[in-house]
């Protein structure tokens, strides 16, 4: 029903591109969605009502914004709350539900993707980052993942990719290094940008895009032997790069 936003450096509050107010550090700004579709923004003893979605940015260049009432704790460590972000937070009415959209650069987005562990072999990390960049860039520039929605991707790995924000960037320096080392690199086929799936492990072979998805226009996504996963069971959709195969190849 509401979003609570704060930073350690102070917050700039915008309506569209117009700066409305500047708030002190460590203060909490609350946004509520009214039944008529308007937004109420409250900070200390001040309040604003507006039609356009409110936007928030840290006063500090490259500063971090916290969504303080958002709980996103990994099952393996409940002391961690993945609720801090680079860039802009826009609070928006999406299908009569309050959504928070993190607007940031593609490279910063990749640093917050928890698709792969920090202790993974370096060459596998680089591979997955290039695949993730190709995927995100495709849906930013060419395809449409969520028709009619005011964002390109969400943070659900069942829908797109597992984005958790700045917290992962702080815990995973090897991921950050791989993003920087592969900056701008994407996968193409015959000179055109393509979607590049990946999955956990195969049962000895990958699947073709036609076999799994019915795609007949993906000649680069064919079934191939995956000897490093030969004694395992299939985990995931099976199309593209297999995780266990990539691990062994990276170790070599």
Short mmCIF file of C-alpha atoms in Angstrom, two decimals:
data_model
loop_
_atom_site.label_atom_id
_atom_site.label_comp_id
_atom_site.label_asym_id
_atom_site.label_seq_id
_atom_site.Cartn_x
_atom_site.Cartn_y
_atom_site.Cartn_z
CA UNK A 1 0.00 0.00 0.00
CA UNK A 2 2.95 2.34 0.43
CA UNK A 3 6.65 2.71 -0.37
CA UNK A 4 9.17 4.13 2.11
CA UNK A 5 12.32 5.62 0.60
CA UNK A 6 15.48 6.91 2.27
CA UNK A 7 19.22 7.44 1.65
CA UNK A 8 22.31 8.20 3.72
CA UNK A 9 23.05 11.19 1.49
CA UNK A 10 19.72 12.93 1.12
CA UNK A 11 17.01 12.51 -1.53
CA UNK A 12 15.84 14.56 -4.50
CA UNK A 13 12.11 14.21 -5.20
CA UNK A 14 10.90 14.75 -8.77
CA UNK A 15 7.61 14.94 -10.60
CA UNK A 16 8.60 13.89 -14.10
CA UNK A 17 11.75 15.93 -14.80
CA UNK A 18 10.79 18.75 -12.40
CA UNK A 19 12.54 18.86 -9.03
CA UNK A 20 9.91 19.27 -6.31
CA UNK A 21 11.90 19.03 -3.07
CA UNK A 22 15.13 17.95 -1.45
CA UNK A 23 15.08 15.91 1.75
CA UNK A 24 17.69 15.47 4.48
CA UNK A 25 19.73 12.28 4.81
CA UNK A 26 18.25 9.37 6.78
CA UNK A 27 14.74 10.83 6.65
CA UNK A 28 11.97 8.60 5.32
CA UNK A 29 9.72 9.65 2.45
CA UNK A 30 6.45 7.74 2.16
CA UNK A 31 4.45 7.34 -1.06
CA UNK A 32 0.85 6.16 -0.99
CA UNK A 33 -1.46 5.37 -3.90
CA UNK A 34 -4.98 6.78 -3.59
CA UNK A 35 -8.11 5.13 -4.97
CA UNK A 36 -8.42 7.89 -7.56
CA UNK A 37 -4.95 7.08 -8.92
CA UNK A 38 -3.15 10.06 -7.41
CA UNK A 39 -0.07 9.81 -5.21
CA UNK A 40 0.45 11.27 -1.75
CA UNK A 41 4.09 11.94 -0.87
CA UNK A 42 4.90 12.63 2.77
CA UNK A 43 8.17 13.65 4.41
CA UNK A 44 8.37 14.86 8.00
CA UNK A 45 5.64 17.51 8.32
CA UNK A 46 5.24 18.15 4.57
CA UNK A 47 2.86 16.51 2.09
CA UNK A 48 2.29 16.64 -1.67
CA UNK A 49 -0.45 15.21 -3.88
CA UNK A 50 0.21 14.70 -7.57
CA UNK A 51 -0.96 12.80 -10.63
CA UNK A 52 2.42 11.90 -12.13
CA UNK A 53 4.49 9.08 -10.56
CA UNK A 54 7.01 10.43 -8.02
CA UNK A 55 10.70 9.80 -8.72
CA UNK A 56 13.56 9.72 -6.24
CA UNK A 57 17.30 10.02 -6.60
CA UNK A 58 20.18 10.32 -4.14
CA UNK A 59 21.71 13.77 -3.68
CA UNK A 60 25.13 12.17 -4.08
CA UNK A 61 26.37 11.23 -7.54
CA UNK A 62 26.21 7.42 -7.81
CA UNK A 63 24.44 7.42 -4.43
CA UNK A 64 22.34 4.54 -3.19
CA UNK A 65 18.61 4.56 -2.42
CA UNK A 66 16.95 2.28 0.11
CA UNK A 67 13.39 0.97 -0.10
CA UNK A 68 13.17 0.63 3.67
CA UNK A 69 9.87 -1.23 4.00
CA UNK A 70 10.71 -3.82 1.32
CA UNK A 71 11.65 -7.29 2.63
CA UNK A 72 13.76 -9.36 0.21
CA UNK A 73 15.89 -11.67 2.36
CA UNK A 74 17.68 -14.72 0.88
CA UNK A 75 16.78 -18.03 2.50
CA UNK A 76 20.42 -18.79 3.29
CA UNK A 77 20.96 -15.61 5.34
CA UNK A 78 17.97 -13.78 6.80
CA UNK A 79 20.19 -11.03 8.18
CA UNK A 80 20.63 -9.68 4.63
CA UNK A 81 17.88 -7.52 3.17
CA UNK A 82 18.29 -6.87 -0.56
CA UNK A 83 16.54 -3.50 -0.72
CA UNK A 84 19.15 -0.92 -1.82
CA UNK A 85 19.61 0.33 -5.38
CA UNK A 86 21.59 2.55 -7.72
CA UNK A 87 19.95 5.07 -10.03
CA UNK A 88 16.35 6.26 -9.71
CA UNK A 89 13.39 4.75 -7.90
CA UNK A 90 10.05 5.58 -9.49
CA UNK A 91 6.88 4.72 -7.56
CA UNK A 92 4.09 3.99 -9.98
CA UNK A 93 0.52 2.76 -10.32
CA UNK A 94 0.69 -0.41 -12.42
CA UNK A 95 -2.65 -2.17 -12.86
CA UNK A 96 -3.99 -0.50 -9.67
CA UNK A 97 -1.03 -1.79 -7.66
CA UNK A 98 1.83 0.24 -6.26
CA UNK A 99 5.08 -0.80 -7.98
CA UNK A 100 8.61 0.50 -7.51
CA UNK A 101 10.70 0.68 -10.68
CA UNK A 102 14.49 0.90 -10.49
CA UNK A 103 15.74 2.93 -13.44
CA UNK A 104 19.48 2.51 -14.05
CA UNK A 105 22.12 1.87 -16.69
CA UNK A 106 22.52 -1.56 -18.27
CA UNK A 107 26.02 -2.06 -16.83
CA UNK A 108 24.89 -1.14 -13.29
CA UNK A 109 21.93 -3.49 -13.69
CA UNK A 110 24.28 -6.37 -14.52
CA UNK A 111 26.29 -5.76 -11.33
CA UNK A 112 23.13 -6.40 -9.33
CA UNK A 113 22.18 -9.69 -10.99
CA UNK A 114 22.43 -12.72 -8.68
CA UNK A 115 22.27 -15.34 -11.42
CA UNK A 116 25.71 -16.71 -10.49
CA UNK A 117 27.75 -17.03 -7.28
CA UNK A 118 30.78 -14.85 -6.60
CA UNK A 119 33.05 -17.90 -6.12
CA UNK A 120 32.24 -19.33 -9.57
CA UNK A 121 35.21 -19.80 -11.96
CA UNK A 122 36.07 -16.47 -13.57
CA UNK A 123 35.51 -17.48 -17.21
CA UNK A 124 32.05 -18.84 -16.39
CA UNK A 125 31.13 -15.59 -14.65
CA UNK A 126 32.22 -13.64 -17.72
CA UNK A 127 30.19 -15.95 -19.96
CA UNK A 128 27.00 -15.60 -17.90
CA UNK A 129 27.41 -11.83 -17.69
CA UNK A 130 27.71 -11.58 -21.49
CA UNK A 131 24.59 -13.75 -21.88
CA UNK A 132 22.72 -11.65 -19.29
CA UNK A 133 23.77 -8.42 -21.02
CA UNK A 134 22.64 -9.80 -24.38
CA UNK A 135 19.29 -10.78 -22.88
CA UNK A 136 18.68 -7.45 -21.15
CA UNK A 137 19.84 -5.36 -24.09
CA UNK A 138 17.60 -7.32 -26.46
CA UNK A 139 14.51 -6.60 -24.35
CA UNK A 140 15.53 -2.97 -23.86
CA UNK A 141 16.17 -2.21 -27.54
CA UNK A 142 14.37 -4.79 -29.69
CA UNK A 143 11.88 -7.14 -28.06
CA UNK A 144 9.10 -6.50 -25.54
CA UNK A 145 9.04 -8.76 -22.49
CA UNK A 146 6.17 -7.08 -20.67
CA UNK A 147 3.76 -5.50 -23.19
CA UNK A 148 2.11 -2.31 -21.97
CA UNK A 149 4.17 -2.11 -18.78
CA UNK A 150 6.42 0.87 -17.94
CA UNK A 151 9.56 -1.25 -17.51
CA UNK A 152 11.70 -3.59 -19.61
CA UNK A 153 12.39 -6.42 -17.10
CA UNK A 154 11.33 -7.44 -13.61
CA UNK A 155 13.35 -9.03 -10.79
CA UNK A 156 11.76 -12.51 -10.96
CA UNK A 157 14.10 -15.16 -12.47
CA UNK A 158 11.01 -17.09 -13.59
CA UNK A 159 10.11 -14.15 -15.83
CA UNK A 160 13.44 -12.55 -16.71
CA UNK A 161 16.60 -12.40 -14.55
CA UNK A 162 17.29 -12.41 -10.81
CA UNK A 163 18.06 -8.76 -10.10
CA UNK A 164 18.59 -7.90 -6.41
CA UNK A 165 20.33 -4.52 -6.64
CA UNK A 166 23.31 -2.84 -5.06
CA UNK A 167 23.57 -5.25 -2.13
CA UNK A 168 24.77 -8.01 -4.42
CA UNK A 169 27.26 -5.68 -6.02
CA UNK A 170 28.81 -5.18 -2.56
CA UNK A 171 28.89 -8.90 -1.78
CA UNK A 172 30.10 -10.09 -5.18
CA UNK A 173 33.24 -8.22 -6.33
CA UNK A 174 34.02 -10.91 -8.92
CA UNK A 175 30.68 -10.24 -10.61
CA UNK A 176 31.44 -6.52 -10.74
CA UNK A 177 34.91 -7.22 -12.17
CA UNK A 178 33.41 -9.46 -14.88
CA UNK A 179 30.91 -6.76 -15.87
CA UNK A 180 33.71 -4.23 -16.20
CA UNK A 181 36.00 -6.65 -18.05
CA UNK A 182 33.33 -7.55 -20.62
CA UNK A 183 31.84 -4.06 -20.87
CA UNK A 184 29.53 -3.73 -23.88
CA UNK A 185 30.05 -7.31 -25.12
CA UNK A 186 26.96 -9.12 -26.43
CA UNK A 187 26.24 -12.22 -28.51
CA UNK A 188 25.31 -11.87 -32.18
CA UNK A 189 24.41 -14.32 -34.94
CA UNK A 190 25.11 -13.31 -38.54
CA UNK A 191 25.64 -9.77 -37.33
CA UNK A 192 22.33 -9.46 -35.46
CA UNK A 193 21.79 -9.29 -31.72
CA UNK A 194 20.17 -12.43 -30.32
CA UNK A 195 18.61 -13.81 -27.12
CA UNK A 196 20.98 -16.18 -25.33
CA UNK A 197 19.37 -18.57 -22.80
CA UNK A 198 21.23 -20.42 -20.05
CA UNK A 199 20.17 -22.99 -17.45
CA UNK A 200 21.51 -24.98 -14.46
CA UNK A 201 22.47 -28.41 -15.80
CA UNK A 202 21.72 -30.85 -18.59
CA UNK A 203 21.37 -34.62 -18.61
CA UNK A 204 24.07 -35.06 -21.21
CA UNK A 205 22.74 -32.88 -24.00
CA UNK A 206 21.25 -29.43 -24.44
CA UNK A 207 17.86 -28.97 -26.08
CA UNK A 208 17.06 -27.03 -29.21
CA UNK A 209 14.85 -23.96 -29.05
CA UNK A 210 12.44 -25.68 -31.41
CA UNK A 211 12.18 -28.76 -29.18
CA UNK A 212 11.43 -26.79 -25.99
CA UNK A 213 9.88 -23.50 -27.13
CA UNK A 214 8.65 -24.27 -30.64
CA UNK A 215 10.95 -21.56 -32.02
CA UNK A 216 11.87 -22.30 -35.64
CA UNK A 217 13.87 -19.10 -36.16
CA UNK A 218 16.75 -19.79 -33.72
CA UNK A 219 19.31 -21.79 -35.76
CA UNK A 220 22.02 -21.04 -33.20
CA UNK A 221 20.07 -22.80 -30.42
CA UNK A 222 20.41 -26.47 -31.37
CA UNK A 223 20.86 -29.63 -29.31
CA UNK A 224 24.52 -30.53 -28.68
CA UNK A 225 26.27 -33.11 -26.46
CA UNK A 226 27.17 -31.84 -22.98
CA UNK A 227 29.62 -34.47 -21.71
CA UNK A 228 30.37 -32.71 -18.42
CA UNK A 229 26.75 -33.16 -17.30
CA UNK A 230 26.33 -36.68 -18.68
CA UNK A 231 25.41 -38.40 -15.41
CA UNK A 232 23.10 -35.71 -14.07
CA UNK A 233 19.41 -34.90 -14.46
CA UNK A 234 18.05 -31.95 -16.40
CA UNK A 235 17.54 -28.82 -14.29
CA UNK A 236 16.01 -25.94 -16.17
CA UNK A 237 14.70 -25.60 -19.71
CA UNK A 238 17.80 -27.12 -21.32
CA UNK A 239 18.26 -24.49 -24.05
CA UNK A 240 21.56 -22.67 -24.57
CA UNK A 241 24.49 -22.76 -22.15
CA UNK A 242 24.38 -25.38 -19.38
CA UNK A 243 25.73 -24.38 -15.98
CA UNK A 244 27.69 -27.54 -15.20
CA UNK A 245 29.15 -27.66 -18.69
CA UNK A 246 30.22 -24.03 -18.42
CA UNK A 247 31.82 -24.67 -15.03
CA UNK A 248 34.03 -27.50 -16.32
CA UNK A 249 35.02 -25.61 -19.45
CA UNK A 250 35.88 -22.53 -17.35
CA UNK A 251 38.05 -24.65 -15.04
CA UNK A 252 39.97 -25.87 -18.09
#
